[in-house]
Short mmCIF file of C-alpha atoms in Angstrom, two decimals:
data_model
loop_
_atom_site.label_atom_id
_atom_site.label_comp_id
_atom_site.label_asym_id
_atom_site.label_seq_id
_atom_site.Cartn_x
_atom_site.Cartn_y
_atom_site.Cartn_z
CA UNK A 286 0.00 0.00 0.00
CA UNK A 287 1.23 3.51 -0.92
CA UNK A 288 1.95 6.55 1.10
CA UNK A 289 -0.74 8.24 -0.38
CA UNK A 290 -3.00 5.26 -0.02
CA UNK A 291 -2.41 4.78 4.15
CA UNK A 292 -3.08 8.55 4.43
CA UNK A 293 -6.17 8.60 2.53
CA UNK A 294 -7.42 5.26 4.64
CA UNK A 295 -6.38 6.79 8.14
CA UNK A 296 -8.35 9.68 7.63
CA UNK A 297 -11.36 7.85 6.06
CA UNK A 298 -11.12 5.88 8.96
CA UNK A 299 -11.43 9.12 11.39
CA UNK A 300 -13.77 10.85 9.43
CA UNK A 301 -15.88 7.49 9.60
CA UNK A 302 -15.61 7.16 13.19
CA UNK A 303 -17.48 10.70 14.72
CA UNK A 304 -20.71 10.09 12.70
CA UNK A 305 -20.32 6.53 13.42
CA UNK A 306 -19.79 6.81 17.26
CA UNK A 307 -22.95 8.89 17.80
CA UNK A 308 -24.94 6.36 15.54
CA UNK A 309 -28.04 4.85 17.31
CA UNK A 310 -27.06 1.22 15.89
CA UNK A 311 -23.68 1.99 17.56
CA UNK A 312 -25.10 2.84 20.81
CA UNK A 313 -27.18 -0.40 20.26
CA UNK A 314 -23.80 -2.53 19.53
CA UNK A 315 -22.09 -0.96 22.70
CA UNK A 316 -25.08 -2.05 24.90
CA UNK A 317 -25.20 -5.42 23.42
CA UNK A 318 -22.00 -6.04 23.65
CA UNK A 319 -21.31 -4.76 27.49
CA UNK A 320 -24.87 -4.64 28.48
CA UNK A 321 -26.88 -1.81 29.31
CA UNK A 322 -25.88 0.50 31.72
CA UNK A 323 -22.19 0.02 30.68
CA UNK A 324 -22.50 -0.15 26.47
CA UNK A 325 -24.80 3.21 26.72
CA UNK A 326 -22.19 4.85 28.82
CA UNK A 327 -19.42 4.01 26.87
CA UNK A 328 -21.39 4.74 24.02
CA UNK A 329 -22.38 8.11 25.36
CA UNK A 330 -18.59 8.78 26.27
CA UNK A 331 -17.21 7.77 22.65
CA UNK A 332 -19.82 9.79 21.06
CA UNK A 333 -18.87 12.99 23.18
CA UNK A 334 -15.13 12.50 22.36
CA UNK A 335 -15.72 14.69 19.15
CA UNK A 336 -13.49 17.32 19.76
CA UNK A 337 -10.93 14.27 19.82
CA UNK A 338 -11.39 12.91 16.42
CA UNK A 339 -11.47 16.56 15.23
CA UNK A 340 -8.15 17.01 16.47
CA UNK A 341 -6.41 13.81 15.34
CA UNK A 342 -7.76 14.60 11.84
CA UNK A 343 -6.44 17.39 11.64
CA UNK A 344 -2.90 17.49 13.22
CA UNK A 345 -2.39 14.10 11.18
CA UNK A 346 -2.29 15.51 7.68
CA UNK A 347 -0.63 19.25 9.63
CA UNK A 348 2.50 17.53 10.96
CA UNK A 349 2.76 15.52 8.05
CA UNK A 350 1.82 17.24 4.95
CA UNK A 351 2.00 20.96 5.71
CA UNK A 352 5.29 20.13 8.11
CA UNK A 353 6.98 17.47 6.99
CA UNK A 354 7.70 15.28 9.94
CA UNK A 355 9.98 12.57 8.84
CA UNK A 356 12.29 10.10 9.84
CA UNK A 357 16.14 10.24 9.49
CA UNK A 358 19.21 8.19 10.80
CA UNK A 359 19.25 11.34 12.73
CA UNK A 360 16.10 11.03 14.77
CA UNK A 361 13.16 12.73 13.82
CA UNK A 362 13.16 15.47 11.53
CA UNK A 363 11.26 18.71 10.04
CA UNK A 364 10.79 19.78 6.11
CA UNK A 365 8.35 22.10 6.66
CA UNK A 366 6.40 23.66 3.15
CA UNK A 367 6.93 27.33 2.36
CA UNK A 368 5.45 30.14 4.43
CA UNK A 369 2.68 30.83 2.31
CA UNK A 370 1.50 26.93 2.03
CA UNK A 371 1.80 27.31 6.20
CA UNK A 372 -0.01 30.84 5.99
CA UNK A 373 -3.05 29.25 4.18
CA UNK A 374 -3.04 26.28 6.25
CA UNK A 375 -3.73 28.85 8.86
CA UNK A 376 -5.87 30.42 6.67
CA UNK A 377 -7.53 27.58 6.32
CA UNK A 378 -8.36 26.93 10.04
CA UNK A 379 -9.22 30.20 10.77
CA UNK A 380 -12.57 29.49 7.95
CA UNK A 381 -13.15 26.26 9.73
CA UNK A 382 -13.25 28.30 13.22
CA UNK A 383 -15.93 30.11 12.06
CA UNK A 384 -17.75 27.75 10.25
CA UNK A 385 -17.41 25.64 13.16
CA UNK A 386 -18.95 28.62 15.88
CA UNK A 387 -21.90 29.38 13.85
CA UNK A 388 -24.10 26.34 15.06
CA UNK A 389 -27.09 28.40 14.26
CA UNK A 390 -26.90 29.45 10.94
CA UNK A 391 -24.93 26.26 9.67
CA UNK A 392 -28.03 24.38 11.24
CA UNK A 393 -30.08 26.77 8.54
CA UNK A 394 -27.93 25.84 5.65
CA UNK A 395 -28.16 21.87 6.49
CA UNK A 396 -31.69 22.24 6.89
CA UNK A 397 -32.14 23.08 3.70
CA UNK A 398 -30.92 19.69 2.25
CA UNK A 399 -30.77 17.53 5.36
CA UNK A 400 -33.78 16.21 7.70
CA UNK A 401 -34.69 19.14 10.56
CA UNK A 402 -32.77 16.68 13.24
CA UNK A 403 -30.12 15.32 11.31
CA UNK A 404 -29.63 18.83 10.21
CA UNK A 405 -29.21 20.24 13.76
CA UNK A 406 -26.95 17.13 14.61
CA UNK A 407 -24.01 17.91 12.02
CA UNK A 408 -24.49 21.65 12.85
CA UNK A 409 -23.59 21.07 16.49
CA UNK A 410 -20.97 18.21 15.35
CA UNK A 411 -19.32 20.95 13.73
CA UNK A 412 -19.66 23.03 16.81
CA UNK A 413 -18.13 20.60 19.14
CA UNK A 414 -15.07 19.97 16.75
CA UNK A 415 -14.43 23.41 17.20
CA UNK A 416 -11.95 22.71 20.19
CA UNK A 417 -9.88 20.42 17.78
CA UNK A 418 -9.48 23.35 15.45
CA UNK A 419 -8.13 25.98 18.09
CA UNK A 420 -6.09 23.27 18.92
CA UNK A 421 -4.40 22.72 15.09
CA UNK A 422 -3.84 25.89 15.20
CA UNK A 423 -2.32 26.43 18.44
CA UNK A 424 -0.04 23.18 17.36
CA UNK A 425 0.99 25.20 14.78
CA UNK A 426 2.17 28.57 16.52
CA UNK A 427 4.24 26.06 18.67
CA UNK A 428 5.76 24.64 15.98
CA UNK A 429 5.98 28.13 13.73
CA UNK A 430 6.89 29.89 17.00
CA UNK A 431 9.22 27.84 19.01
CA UNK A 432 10.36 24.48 17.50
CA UNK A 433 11.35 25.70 14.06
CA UNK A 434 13.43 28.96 14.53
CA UNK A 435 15.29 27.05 17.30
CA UNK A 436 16.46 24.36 14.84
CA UNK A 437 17.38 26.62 12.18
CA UNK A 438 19.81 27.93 14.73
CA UNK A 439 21.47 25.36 15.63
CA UNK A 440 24.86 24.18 13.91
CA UNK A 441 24.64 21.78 11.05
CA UNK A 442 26.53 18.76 12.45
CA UNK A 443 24.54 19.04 15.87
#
């Protein structure tokens, strides 16, 4: 399997996993499996976890597309893109931060092509991921901020 091919499948498999862990056949599955009052709580739990499978999804494809985390007989290592491929990644996640606050009208919008309560479910999906954006993007000040410019000053043999 290629590169390309094991990203594109991790992130299916992310993307696959929020709608799927709020699913009511999923809550049935966790209470079948560990009975009732233990499958609906750790169905409740994985369906609340959200802002986690926001974040994963994104700083994935951010550390290793946009920064180029790699590995060398060195240790690990950084070949980060060019400042304006960084600046729209920021860009970027600035859109999704406010796509991501405006539950209400977003609800509107999915309305329009989605059933009233499905509708209102992605809206708020997207308003719960909204802690996994803030945190991409504070990833990437720490890594634009303090982890870069402090390698490019060190010596080239160290």
């Amino acid at each position: 399997m290629s590169l390309g091919a094991r990203r594109l499948t991790y992130l299916a498999v992310l993307v696959a996993i929020m709608p799927l862990s709020g699913w009511g056949g999923t809550y049935t599955a966790w209470r079948t499996i560990f009975g009732d009052d233990v499958g609906q709580s750790l169905a409740v739990f994985f369906d609340l976890q959200v802002e986690t499978w926001s974040a994963v999804g994104l700083f994935a494809p951010i550390v290793d597309l946009v920064y180029g985390l790699h590995r060398t007989p060195q240790g690990w290592d950084f070949a980060p893109r060019r400042w304006m491929a960084r600046a729209a990644t920021y860009g970027a996640l600035l859109a999704l931060v406010i796509v991501c606050s405006a539950e209400g009208p977003l609800r509107d919008i999915f309305d329009v092509v989605l059933p009233g309560d499905v509708a209102a479910s992605v809206a708020h999906y997207f308003r719960r991921a909204l802690e996994g954006v803030l945190t991409a993007v504070g990833l990437m000040l720490f890594l634009d901020l303090v982890v870069l410019p402090g390698r490019r000053r060190q010596p080239a043999s160290a």
